[in-house]
Structure formats: structure tokens, C-alpha cells
Coordinates of N, CA and C in Angstrom, one line a residue:
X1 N -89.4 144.2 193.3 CA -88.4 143.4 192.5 C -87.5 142.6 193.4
X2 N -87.8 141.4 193.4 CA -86.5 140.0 194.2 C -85.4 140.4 193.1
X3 N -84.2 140.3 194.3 CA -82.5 139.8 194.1 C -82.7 138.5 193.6
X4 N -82.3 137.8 192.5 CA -82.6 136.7 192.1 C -81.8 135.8 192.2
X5 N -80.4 136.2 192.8 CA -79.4 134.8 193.7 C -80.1 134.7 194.7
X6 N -80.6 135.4 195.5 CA -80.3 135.8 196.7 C -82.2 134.9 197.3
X7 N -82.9 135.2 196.1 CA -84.1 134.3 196.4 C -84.2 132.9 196.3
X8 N -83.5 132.5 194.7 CA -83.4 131.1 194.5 C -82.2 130.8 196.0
X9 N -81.5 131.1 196.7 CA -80.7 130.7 197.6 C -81.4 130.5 198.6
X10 N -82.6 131.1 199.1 CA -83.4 131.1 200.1 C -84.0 130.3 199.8
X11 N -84.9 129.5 198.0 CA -85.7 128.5 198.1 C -84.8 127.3 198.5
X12 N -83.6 127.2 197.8 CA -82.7 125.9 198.3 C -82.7 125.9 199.9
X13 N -82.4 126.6 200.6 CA -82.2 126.8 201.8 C -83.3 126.1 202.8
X14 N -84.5 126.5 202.2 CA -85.7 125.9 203.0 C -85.5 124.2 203.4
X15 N -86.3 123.7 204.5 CA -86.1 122.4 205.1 C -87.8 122.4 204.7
X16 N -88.6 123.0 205.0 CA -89.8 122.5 204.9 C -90.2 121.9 203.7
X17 N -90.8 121.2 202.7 CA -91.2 121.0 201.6 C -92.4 121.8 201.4
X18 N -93.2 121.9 201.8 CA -94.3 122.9 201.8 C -93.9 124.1 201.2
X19 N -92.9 124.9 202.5 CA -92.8 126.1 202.1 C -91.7 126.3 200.8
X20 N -90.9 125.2 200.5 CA -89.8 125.0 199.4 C -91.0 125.2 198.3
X21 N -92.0 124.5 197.9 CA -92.7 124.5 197.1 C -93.1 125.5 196.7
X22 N -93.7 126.5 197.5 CA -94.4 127.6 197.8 C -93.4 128.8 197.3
X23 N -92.7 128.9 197.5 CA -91.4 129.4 197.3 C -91.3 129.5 196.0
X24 N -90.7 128.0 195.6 CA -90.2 128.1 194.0 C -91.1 128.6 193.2
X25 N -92.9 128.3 193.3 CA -93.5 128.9 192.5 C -93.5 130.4 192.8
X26 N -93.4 131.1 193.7 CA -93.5 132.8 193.9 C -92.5 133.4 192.9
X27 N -91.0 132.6 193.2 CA -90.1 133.0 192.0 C -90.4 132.7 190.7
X28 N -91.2 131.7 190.5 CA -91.0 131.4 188.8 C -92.3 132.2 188.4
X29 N -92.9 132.9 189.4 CA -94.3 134.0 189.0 C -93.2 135.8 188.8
X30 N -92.0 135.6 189.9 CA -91.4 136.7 189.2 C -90.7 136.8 188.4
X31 N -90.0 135.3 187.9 CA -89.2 135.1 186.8 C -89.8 135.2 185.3
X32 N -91.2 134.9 185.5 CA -91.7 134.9 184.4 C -91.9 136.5 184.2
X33 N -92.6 137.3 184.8 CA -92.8 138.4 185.2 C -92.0 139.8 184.7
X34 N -90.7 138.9 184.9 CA -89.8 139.9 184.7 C -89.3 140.9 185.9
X35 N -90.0 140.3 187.1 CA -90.1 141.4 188.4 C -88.5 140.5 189.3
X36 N -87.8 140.9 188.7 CA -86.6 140.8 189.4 C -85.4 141.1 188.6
X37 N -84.2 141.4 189.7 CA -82.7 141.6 189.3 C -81.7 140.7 189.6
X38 N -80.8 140.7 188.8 CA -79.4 140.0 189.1 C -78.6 140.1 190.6
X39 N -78.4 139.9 191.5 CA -77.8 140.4 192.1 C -76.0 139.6 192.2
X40 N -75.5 140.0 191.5 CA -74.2 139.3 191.6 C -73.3 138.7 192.4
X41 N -73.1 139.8 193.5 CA -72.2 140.0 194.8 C -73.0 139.0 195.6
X42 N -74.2 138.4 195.8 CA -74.8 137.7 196.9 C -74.1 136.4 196.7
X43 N -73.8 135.9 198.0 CA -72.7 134.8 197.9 C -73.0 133.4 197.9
X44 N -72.5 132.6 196.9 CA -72.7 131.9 196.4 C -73.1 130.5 197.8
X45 N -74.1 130.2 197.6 CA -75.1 129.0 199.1 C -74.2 128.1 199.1
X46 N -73.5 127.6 200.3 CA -72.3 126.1 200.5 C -73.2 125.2 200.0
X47 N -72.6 123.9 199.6 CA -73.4 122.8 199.4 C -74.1 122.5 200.6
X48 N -73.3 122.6 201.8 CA -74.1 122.0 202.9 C -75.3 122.7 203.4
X49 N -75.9 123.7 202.8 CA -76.6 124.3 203.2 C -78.3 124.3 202.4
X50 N -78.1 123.7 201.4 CA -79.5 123.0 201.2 C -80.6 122.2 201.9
X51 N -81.6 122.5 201.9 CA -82.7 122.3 203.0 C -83.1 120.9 202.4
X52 N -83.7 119.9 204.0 CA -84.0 119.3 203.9 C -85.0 118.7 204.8
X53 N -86.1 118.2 204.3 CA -86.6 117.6 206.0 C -85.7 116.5 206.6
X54 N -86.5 116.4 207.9 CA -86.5 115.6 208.4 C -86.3 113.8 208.4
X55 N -87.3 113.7 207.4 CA -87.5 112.3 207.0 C -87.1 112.3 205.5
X56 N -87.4 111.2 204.7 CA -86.7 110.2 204.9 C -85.1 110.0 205.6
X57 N -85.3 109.1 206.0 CA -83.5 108.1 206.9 C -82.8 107.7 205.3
X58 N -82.1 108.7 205.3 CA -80.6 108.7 203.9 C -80.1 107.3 204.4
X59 N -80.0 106.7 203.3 CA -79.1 105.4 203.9 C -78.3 105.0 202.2
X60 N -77.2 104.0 202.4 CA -76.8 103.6 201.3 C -77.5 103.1 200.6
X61 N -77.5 102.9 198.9 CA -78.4 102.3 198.1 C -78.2 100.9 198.4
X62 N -77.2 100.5 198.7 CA -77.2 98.9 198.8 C -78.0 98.3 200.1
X63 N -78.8 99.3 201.1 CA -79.5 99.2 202.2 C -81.0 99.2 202.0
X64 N -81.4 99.4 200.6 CA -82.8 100.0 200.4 C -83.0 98.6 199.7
X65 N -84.2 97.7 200.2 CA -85.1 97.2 200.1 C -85.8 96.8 199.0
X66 N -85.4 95.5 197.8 CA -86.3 95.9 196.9 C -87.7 95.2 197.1
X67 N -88.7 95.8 196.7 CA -89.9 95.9 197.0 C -90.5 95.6 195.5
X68 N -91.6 94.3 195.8 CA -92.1 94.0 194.5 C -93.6 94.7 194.1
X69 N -93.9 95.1 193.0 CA -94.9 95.9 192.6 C -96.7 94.8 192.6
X70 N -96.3 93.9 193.2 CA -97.6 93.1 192.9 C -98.3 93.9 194.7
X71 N -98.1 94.2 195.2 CA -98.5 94.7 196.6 C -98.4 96.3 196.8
X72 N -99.3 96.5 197.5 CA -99.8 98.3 197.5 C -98.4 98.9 197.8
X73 N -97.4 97.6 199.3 CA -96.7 98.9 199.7 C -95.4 99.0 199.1
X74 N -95.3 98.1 197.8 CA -94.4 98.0 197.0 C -94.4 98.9 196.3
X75 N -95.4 99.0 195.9 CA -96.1 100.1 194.9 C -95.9 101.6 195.4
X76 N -96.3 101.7 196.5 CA -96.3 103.0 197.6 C -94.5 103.2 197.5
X77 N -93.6 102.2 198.0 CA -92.5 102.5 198.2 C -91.9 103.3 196.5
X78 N -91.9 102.6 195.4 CA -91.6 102.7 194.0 C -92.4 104.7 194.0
X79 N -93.4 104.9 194.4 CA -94.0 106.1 194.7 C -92.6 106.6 195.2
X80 N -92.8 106.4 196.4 CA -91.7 106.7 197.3 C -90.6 107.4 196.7
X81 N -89.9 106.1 196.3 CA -88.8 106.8 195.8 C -88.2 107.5 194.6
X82 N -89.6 107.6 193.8 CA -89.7 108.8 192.4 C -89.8 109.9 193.1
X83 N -90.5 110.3 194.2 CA -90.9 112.0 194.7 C -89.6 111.9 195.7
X84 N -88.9 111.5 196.0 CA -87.5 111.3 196.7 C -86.4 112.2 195.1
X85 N -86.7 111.2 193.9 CA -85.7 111.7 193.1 C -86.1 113.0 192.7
X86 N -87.7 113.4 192.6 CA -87.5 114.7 192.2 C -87.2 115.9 193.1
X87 N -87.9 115.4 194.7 CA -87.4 116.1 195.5 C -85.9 117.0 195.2
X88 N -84.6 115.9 195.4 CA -83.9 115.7 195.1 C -83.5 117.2 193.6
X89 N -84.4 116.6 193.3 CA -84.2 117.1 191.5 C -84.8 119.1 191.7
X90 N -85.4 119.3 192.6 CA -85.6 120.8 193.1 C -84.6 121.6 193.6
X91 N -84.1 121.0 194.4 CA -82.9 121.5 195.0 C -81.6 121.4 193.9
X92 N -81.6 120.4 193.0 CA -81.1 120.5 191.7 C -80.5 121.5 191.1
X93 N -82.1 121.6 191.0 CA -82.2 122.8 189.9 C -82.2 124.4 190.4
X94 N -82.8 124.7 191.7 CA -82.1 125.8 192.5 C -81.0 126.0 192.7
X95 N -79.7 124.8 192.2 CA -78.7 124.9 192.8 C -77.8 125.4 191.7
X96 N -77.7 124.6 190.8 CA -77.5 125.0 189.1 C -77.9 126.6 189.1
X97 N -79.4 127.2 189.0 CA -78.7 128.7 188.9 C -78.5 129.4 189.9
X98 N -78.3 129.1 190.9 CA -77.9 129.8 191.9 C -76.3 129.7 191.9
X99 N -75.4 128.3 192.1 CA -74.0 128.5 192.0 C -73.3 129.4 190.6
X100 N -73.7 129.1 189.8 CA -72.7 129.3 188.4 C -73.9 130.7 188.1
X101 N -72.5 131.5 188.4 CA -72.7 133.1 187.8 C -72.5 133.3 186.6
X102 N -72.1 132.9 185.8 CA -71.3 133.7 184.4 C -72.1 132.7 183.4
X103 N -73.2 132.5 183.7 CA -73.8 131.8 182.2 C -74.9 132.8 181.9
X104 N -75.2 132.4 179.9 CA -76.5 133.6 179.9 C -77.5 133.8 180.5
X105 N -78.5 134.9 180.4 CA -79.5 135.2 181.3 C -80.4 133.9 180.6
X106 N -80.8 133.2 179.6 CA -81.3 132.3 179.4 C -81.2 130.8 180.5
X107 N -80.2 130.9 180.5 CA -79.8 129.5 181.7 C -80.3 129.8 183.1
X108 N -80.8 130.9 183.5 CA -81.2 131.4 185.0 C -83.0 130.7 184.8
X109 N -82.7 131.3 183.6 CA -84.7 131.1 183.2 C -85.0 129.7 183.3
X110 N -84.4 128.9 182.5 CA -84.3 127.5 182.1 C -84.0 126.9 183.4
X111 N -83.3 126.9 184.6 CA -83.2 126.3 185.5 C -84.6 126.9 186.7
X112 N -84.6 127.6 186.7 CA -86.1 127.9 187.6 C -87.3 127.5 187.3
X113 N -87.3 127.3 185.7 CA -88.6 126.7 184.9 C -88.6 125.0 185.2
X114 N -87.6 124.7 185.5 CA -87.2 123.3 186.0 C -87.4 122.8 187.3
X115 N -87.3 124.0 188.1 CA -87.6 124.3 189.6 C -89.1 123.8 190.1
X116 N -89.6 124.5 188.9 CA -91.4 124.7 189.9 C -91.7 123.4 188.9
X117 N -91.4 122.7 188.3 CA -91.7 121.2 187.0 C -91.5 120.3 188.4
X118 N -90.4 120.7 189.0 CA -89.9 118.9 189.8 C -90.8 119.4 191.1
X119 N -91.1 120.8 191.3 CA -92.1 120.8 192.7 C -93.4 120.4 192.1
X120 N -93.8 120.9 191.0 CA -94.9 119.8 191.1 C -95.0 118.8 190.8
X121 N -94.1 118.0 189.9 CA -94.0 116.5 190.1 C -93.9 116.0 191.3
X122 N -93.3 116.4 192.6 CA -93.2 116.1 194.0 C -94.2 116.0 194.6
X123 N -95.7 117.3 194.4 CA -96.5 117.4 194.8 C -97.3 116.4 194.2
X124 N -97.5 116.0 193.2 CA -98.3 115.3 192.7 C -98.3 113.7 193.3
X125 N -96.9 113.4 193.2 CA -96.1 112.0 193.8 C -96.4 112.1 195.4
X126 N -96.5 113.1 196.1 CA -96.5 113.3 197.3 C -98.5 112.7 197.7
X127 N -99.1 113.7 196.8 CA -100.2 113.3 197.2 C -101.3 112.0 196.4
X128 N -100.5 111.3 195.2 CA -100.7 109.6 195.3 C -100.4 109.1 196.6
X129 N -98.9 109.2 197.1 CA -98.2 108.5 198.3 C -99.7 108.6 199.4
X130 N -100.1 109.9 199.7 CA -100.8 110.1 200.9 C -102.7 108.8 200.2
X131 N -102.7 108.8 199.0 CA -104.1 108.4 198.6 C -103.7 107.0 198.9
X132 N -102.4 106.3 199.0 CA -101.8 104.9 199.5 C -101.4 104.4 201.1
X133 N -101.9 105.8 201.3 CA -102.0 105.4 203.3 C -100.4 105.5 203.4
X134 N -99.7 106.0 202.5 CA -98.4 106.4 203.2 C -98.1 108.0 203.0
X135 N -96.8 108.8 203.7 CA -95.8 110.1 203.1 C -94.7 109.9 203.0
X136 N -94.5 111.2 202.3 CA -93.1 111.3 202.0 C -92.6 111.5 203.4
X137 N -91.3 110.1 203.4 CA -90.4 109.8 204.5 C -90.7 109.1 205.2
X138 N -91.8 108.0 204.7 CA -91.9 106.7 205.7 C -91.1 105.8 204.9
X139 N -90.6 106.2 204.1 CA -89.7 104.9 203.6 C -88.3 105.6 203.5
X140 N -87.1 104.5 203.9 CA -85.6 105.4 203.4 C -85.5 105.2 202.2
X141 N -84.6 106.1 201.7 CA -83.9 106.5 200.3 C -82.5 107.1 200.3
X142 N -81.9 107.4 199.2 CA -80.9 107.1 199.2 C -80.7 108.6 198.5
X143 N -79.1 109.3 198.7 CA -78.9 110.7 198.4 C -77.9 110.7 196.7
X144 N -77.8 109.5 196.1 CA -77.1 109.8 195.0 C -76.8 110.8 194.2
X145 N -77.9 111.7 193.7 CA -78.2 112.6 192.8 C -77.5 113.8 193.4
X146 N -77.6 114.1 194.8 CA -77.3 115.4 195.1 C -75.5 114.8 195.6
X147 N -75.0 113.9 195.8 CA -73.8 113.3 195.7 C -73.0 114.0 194.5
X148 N -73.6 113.5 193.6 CA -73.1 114.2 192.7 C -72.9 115.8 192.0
X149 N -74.1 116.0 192.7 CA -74.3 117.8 192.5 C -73.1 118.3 193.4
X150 N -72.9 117.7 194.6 CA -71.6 118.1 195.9 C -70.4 117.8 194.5
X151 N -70.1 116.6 194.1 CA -68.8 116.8 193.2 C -68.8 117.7 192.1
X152 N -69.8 118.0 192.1 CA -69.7 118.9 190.3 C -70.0 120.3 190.6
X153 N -69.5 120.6 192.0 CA -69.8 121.8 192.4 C -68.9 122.8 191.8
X154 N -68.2 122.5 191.4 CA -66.7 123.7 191.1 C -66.8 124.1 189.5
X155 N -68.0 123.1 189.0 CA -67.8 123.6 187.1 C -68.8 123.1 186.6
X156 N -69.7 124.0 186.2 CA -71.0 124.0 185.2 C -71.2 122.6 184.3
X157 N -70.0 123.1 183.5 CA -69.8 122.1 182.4 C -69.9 120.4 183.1
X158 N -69.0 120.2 184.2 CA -69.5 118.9 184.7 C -70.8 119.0 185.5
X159 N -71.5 119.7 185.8 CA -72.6 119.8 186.3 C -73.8 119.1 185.8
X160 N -73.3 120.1 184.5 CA -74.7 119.8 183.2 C -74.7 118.2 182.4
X161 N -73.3 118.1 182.3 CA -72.9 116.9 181.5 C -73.4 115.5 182.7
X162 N -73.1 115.6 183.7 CA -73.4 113.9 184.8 C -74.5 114.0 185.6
X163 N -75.3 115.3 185.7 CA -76.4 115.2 186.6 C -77.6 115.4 185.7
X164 N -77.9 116.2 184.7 CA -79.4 116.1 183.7 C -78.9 115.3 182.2
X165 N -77.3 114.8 182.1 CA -77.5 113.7 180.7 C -76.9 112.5 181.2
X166 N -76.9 112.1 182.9 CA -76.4 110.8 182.9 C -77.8 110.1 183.7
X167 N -77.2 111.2 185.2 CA -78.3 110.4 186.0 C -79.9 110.9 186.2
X168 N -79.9 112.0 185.3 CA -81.6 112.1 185.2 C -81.9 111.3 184.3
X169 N -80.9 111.6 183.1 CA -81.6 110.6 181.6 C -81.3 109.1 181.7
X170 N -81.0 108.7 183.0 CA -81.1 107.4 183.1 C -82.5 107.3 183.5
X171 N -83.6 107.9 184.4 CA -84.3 108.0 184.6 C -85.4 107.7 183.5
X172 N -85.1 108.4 182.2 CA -86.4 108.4 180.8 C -86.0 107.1 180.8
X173 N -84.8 106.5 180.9 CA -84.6 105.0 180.1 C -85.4 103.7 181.0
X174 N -85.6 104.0 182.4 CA -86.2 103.1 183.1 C -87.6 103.4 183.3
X175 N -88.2 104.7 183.4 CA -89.4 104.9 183.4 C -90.8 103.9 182.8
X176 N -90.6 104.3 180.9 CA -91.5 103.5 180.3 C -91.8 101.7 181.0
X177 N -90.7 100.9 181.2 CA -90.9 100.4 181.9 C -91.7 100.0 183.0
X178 N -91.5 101.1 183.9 CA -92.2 101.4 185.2 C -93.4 101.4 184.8
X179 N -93.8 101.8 184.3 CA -95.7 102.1 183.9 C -95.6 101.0 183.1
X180 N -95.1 100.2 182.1 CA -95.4 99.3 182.2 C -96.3 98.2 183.0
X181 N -95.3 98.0 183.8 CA -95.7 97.0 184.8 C -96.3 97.5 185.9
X182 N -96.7 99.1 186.5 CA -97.6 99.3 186.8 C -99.0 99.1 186.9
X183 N -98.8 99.5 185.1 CA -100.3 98.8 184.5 C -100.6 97.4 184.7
X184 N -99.9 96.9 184.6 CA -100.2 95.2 184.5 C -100.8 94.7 186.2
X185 N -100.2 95.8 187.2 CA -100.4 95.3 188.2 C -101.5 96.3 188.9
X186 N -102.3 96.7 187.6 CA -103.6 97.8 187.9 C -103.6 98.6 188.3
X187 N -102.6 99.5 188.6 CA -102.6 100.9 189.1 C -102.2 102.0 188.2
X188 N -103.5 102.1 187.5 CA -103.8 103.1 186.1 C -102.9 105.0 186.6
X189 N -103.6 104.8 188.0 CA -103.1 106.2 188.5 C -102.1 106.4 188.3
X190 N -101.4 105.6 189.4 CA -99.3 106.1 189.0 C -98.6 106.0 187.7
X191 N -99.4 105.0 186.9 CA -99.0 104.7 185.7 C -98.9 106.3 185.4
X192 N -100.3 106.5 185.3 CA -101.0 108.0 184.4 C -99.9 109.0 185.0
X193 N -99.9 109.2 185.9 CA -98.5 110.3 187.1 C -96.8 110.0 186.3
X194 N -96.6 109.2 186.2 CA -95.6 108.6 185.4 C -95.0 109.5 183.8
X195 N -96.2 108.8 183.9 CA -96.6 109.5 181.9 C -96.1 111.0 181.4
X196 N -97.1 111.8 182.6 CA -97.2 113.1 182.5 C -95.4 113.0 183.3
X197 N -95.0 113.0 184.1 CA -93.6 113.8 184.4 C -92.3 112.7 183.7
X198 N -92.8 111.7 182.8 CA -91.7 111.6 181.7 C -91.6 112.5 180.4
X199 N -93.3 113.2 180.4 CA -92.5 113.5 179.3 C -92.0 115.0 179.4
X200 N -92.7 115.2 180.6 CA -91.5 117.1 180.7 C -90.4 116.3 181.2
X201 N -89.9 115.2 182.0 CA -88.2 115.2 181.8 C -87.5 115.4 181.1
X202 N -88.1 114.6 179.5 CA -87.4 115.6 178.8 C -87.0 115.9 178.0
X203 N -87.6 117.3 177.9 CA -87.1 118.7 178.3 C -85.8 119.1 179.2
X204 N -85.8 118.5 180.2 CA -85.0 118.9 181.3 C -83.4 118.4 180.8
X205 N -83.8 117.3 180.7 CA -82.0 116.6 180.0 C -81.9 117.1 178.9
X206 N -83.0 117.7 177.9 CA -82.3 118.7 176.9 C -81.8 120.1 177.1
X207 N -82.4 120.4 178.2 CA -81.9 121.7 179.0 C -80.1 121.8 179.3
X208 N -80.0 120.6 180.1 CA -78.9 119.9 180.7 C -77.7 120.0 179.4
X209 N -78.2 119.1 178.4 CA -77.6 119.3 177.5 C -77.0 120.4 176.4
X210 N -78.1 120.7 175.9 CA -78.0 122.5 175.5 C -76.9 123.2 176.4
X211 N -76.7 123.5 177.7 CA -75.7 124.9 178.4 C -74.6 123.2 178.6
X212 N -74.4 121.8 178.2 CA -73.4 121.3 178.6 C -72.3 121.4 176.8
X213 N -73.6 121.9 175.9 CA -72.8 121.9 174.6 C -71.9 123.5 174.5
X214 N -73.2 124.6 175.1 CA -72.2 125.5 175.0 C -71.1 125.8 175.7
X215 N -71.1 125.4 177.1 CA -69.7 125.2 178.3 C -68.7 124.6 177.1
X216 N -68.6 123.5 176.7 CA -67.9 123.2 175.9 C -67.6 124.1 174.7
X217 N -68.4 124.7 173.9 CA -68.0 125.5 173.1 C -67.5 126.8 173.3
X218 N -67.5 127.2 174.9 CA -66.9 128.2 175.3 C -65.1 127.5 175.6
X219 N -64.9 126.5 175.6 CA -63.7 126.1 176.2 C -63.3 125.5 175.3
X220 N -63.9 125.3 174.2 CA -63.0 124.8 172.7 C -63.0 123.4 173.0
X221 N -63.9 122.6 173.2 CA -63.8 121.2 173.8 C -64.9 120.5 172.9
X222 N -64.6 119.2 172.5 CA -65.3 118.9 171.3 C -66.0 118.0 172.4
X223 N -67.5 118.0 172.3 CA -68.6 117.7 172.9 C -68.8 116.0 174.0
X224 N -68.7 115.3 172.2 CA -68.9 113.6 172.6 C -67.5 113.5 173.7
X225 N -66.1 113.8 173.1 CA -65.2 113.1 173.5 C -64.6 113.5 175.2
X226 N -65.3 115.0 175.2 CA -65.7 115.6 177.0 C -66.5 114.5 177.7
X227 N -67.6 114.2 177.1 CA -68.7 113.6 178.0 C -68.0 112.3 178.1
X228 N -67.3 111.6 177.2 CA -67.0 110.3 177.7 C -65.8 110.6 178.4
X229 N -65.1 111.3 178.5 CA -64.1 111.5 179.1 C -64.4 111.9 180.8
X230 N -65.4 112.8 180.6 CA -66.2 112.9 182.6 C -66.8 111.7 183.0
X231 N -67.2 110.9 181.8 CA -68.0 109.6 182.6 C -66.7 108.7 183.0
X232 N -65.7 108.3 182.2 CA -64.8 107.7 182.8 C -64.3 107.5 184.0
X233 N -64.0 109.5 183.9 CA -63.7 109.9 185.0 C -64.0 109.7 186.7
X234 N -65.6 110.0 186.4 CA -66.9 110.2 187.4 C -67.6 109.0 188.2
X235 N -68.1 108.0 187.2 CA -68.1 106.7 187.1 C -67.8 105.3 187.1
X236 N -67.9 104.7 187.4 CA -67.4 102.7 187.3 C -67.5 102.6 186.0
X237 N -66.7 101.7 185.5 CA -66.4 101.0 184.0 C -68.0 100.5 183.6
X238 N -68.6 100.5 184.9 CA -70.1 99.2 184.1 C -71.2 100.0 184.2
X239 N -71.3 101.4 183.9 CA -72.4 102.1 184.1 C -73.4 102.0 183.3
X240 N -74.6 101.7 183.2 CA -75.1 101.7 182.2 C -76.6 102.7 181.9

């Protein structure tokens, strides 16, 4: 039976992507399983201590390259930087139930089931990339997502509200798009790759949302007027 902070803290922890992958699936084989415990007292993983490789070169988004989809390595890059956001989105989601103790045992479940979703969207994005004569980290990208996870470190409730109902579900809204003009520019595959990990997203921003309605209804906070009130907060006036 796995300590179940104390494992998901070791998947975050990993640098390797291989073994991160490998990892999250063993837990979501005990989580489903039932073959693990709570362990409470195991201490809560620093932000800075999430694993990463090596490559990609983090750089500012205003540094990153736009790259047009009529050419492979445009195309390869747009690859690129979807298995970047889910990357991204693993460590996410190990981090969500790993930091915040005091939510139901439901929300432990729901965030690990989210875990092994964005490793294999990674894997799958990983090995298009490689059928394009590139990998993950020949191209830079940019660290926004987990930026945000560092600020919403201290409270659930912002957690769930700016990282799975702002900036993942900004993601559904540009997607369809993306395959769009994928297709137009003949690459049926990514399109098809697209397809399948828009529509478990989501799921995931309903996940997000669901434990961001009950945080609020634990704190007597009426829903809508929270969420625009964190985006204000969190955000530039022009967010869209």
C-alpha cells in the first residue's frame, strides 16, 4: 500500500519525463485499486521542487517565435508547444493533490485521474513530434501555467478558479481552431491528436470548476462574483 502524498510528491519531483510518466501511471493503477493510504504528516513538496528536464530553454512569451502552419517545422513547433502545455499540465495536476490537504477524498481521485490524461496526451504529442524529425525541447517555450500554479500556491480556491477555468479553458476556446487549419494545411494526424485531447480537457476544467464551486461554498462566497473578482485581481484588464 503507497503513502499517497508522499508518492504523488515523488511523481512531481521527478526530472525525467519518461520516468514522470511511468510513475503517474503506477499511482493511478493504485489509486484506482484502492491500494493506498492517506498520509497526512508528509510535507507538503516547495514549489521549487518540481521536476523538470533539461530542455526546453524557458524563455519569455514575448521571445517565442511565431511560426506559420503552412511548413512542417511550424507545424512541429505548434506540436511543440501543446506537449509543453500539457507537460506543464502533469505537474499541475500532481501538485493540486499533493499541496491542499483538507479537501474530499474525491478531489485526490479527480486530480490523479487528470495526472495519467495529461501524461498521455504528452506521450502521444511527444511521439507525433519525434514522427516530424523533431523532440520534446528542440524548441523554447514558455513557463506561464506553472507561474501561476507558484501564485495560487497558498489557496485551493484560487488554484482551481485561474489555472483549470482561465488558463486551461482558454485552451478549448483556441483549439477547435487549431485543427481547423491543421486540416487545411493536410496534417489529418495532429489534427486527429487534437481532437482526442480536446475533448478529455474538458472534463478537466469541469473538474477545476466543481472543487472551485465547493471552496467557495465552504467560505460562503457567491461563485460568479469570486471568479471575477480573482481575475481582476490576477490578470490585465484585456484578458481574453
Amino acid at each position: 500500500m503507497i503513502a499517497f502524498f508522499g508518492q504523488t510528491a515523488h511523481c512531481l519531483e521527478l526530472s525525467s519525463i519518461e520516468d514522470k510518466c511511468q510513475a503517474v501511471d503506477g499511482l493511478w493503477q493504485a489509486v484506482k485499486s484502492g491500494d493506498f493510504e492517506f498520509d497526512p504528516h508528509t510535507p507538503v513538496t516547495a514549489m521549487g521542487s518540481a521536476g523538470w528536464p533539461d530542455h526546453p530553454e524557458l524563455v519569455a512569451p514575448s521571445q517565442l517565435r511565431r511560426r506559420r502552419l503552412g511548413s512542417e517545422e511550424g507545424r512541429a513547433a505548434l506540436v511543440h508547444a501543446i506537449a509543453h502545455i500539457e507537460f506543464n499540465a502533469i505537474n499541475l495536476a500532481l501538485d493540486a493533490a499533493c499541496r491542499f490537504r483538507d479537501m474530499p477524498y474525491q478531489y485526490y481521485l479527480d486530480w490523479i485521474s487528470v495526472a495519467v490524461d495529461e501524461a498521455r496526451h504528452f506521450t502521444m504529442l511527444s511521439d507525433r513530434l519525434q514522427s516530424q524529425g523533431y523532440r520534446y525541447g528542440d524548441f523554447p517555450a514558455h513557463n506561464g501555467l506553472w507561474e501561476m500554479a507558484r501564485r495560487t500556491a497558498d489557496d485551493c480556491m484560487k488554484r482551481m478558479a485561474l489555472v483549470p477555468r482561465v488558463l486551461e479553458a482558454r485552451g478549448l476556446d483556441v483549439t477547435p481552431a487549431m485543427i481547423e487549419r491543421l486540416t487545411a494545411a493536410g496534417d489529418d494526424e495532429t489534427a486527429r491528436l487534437l481532437e482526442i485531447i480536446l475533448a478529455e480537457e474538458v472534463r478537466h476544467v469541469q473538474i477545476g470548476s466543481h472543487w472551485f464551486h465547493l471552496c467557495c461554498d465552504q467560505r460562503g462566497l457567491e461563485p460568479e462574483a469570486t471568479f471575477l473578482s480573482l481575475i481582476a485581481e490576477y490578470f490585465s484588464p484585456n484578458i481574453s
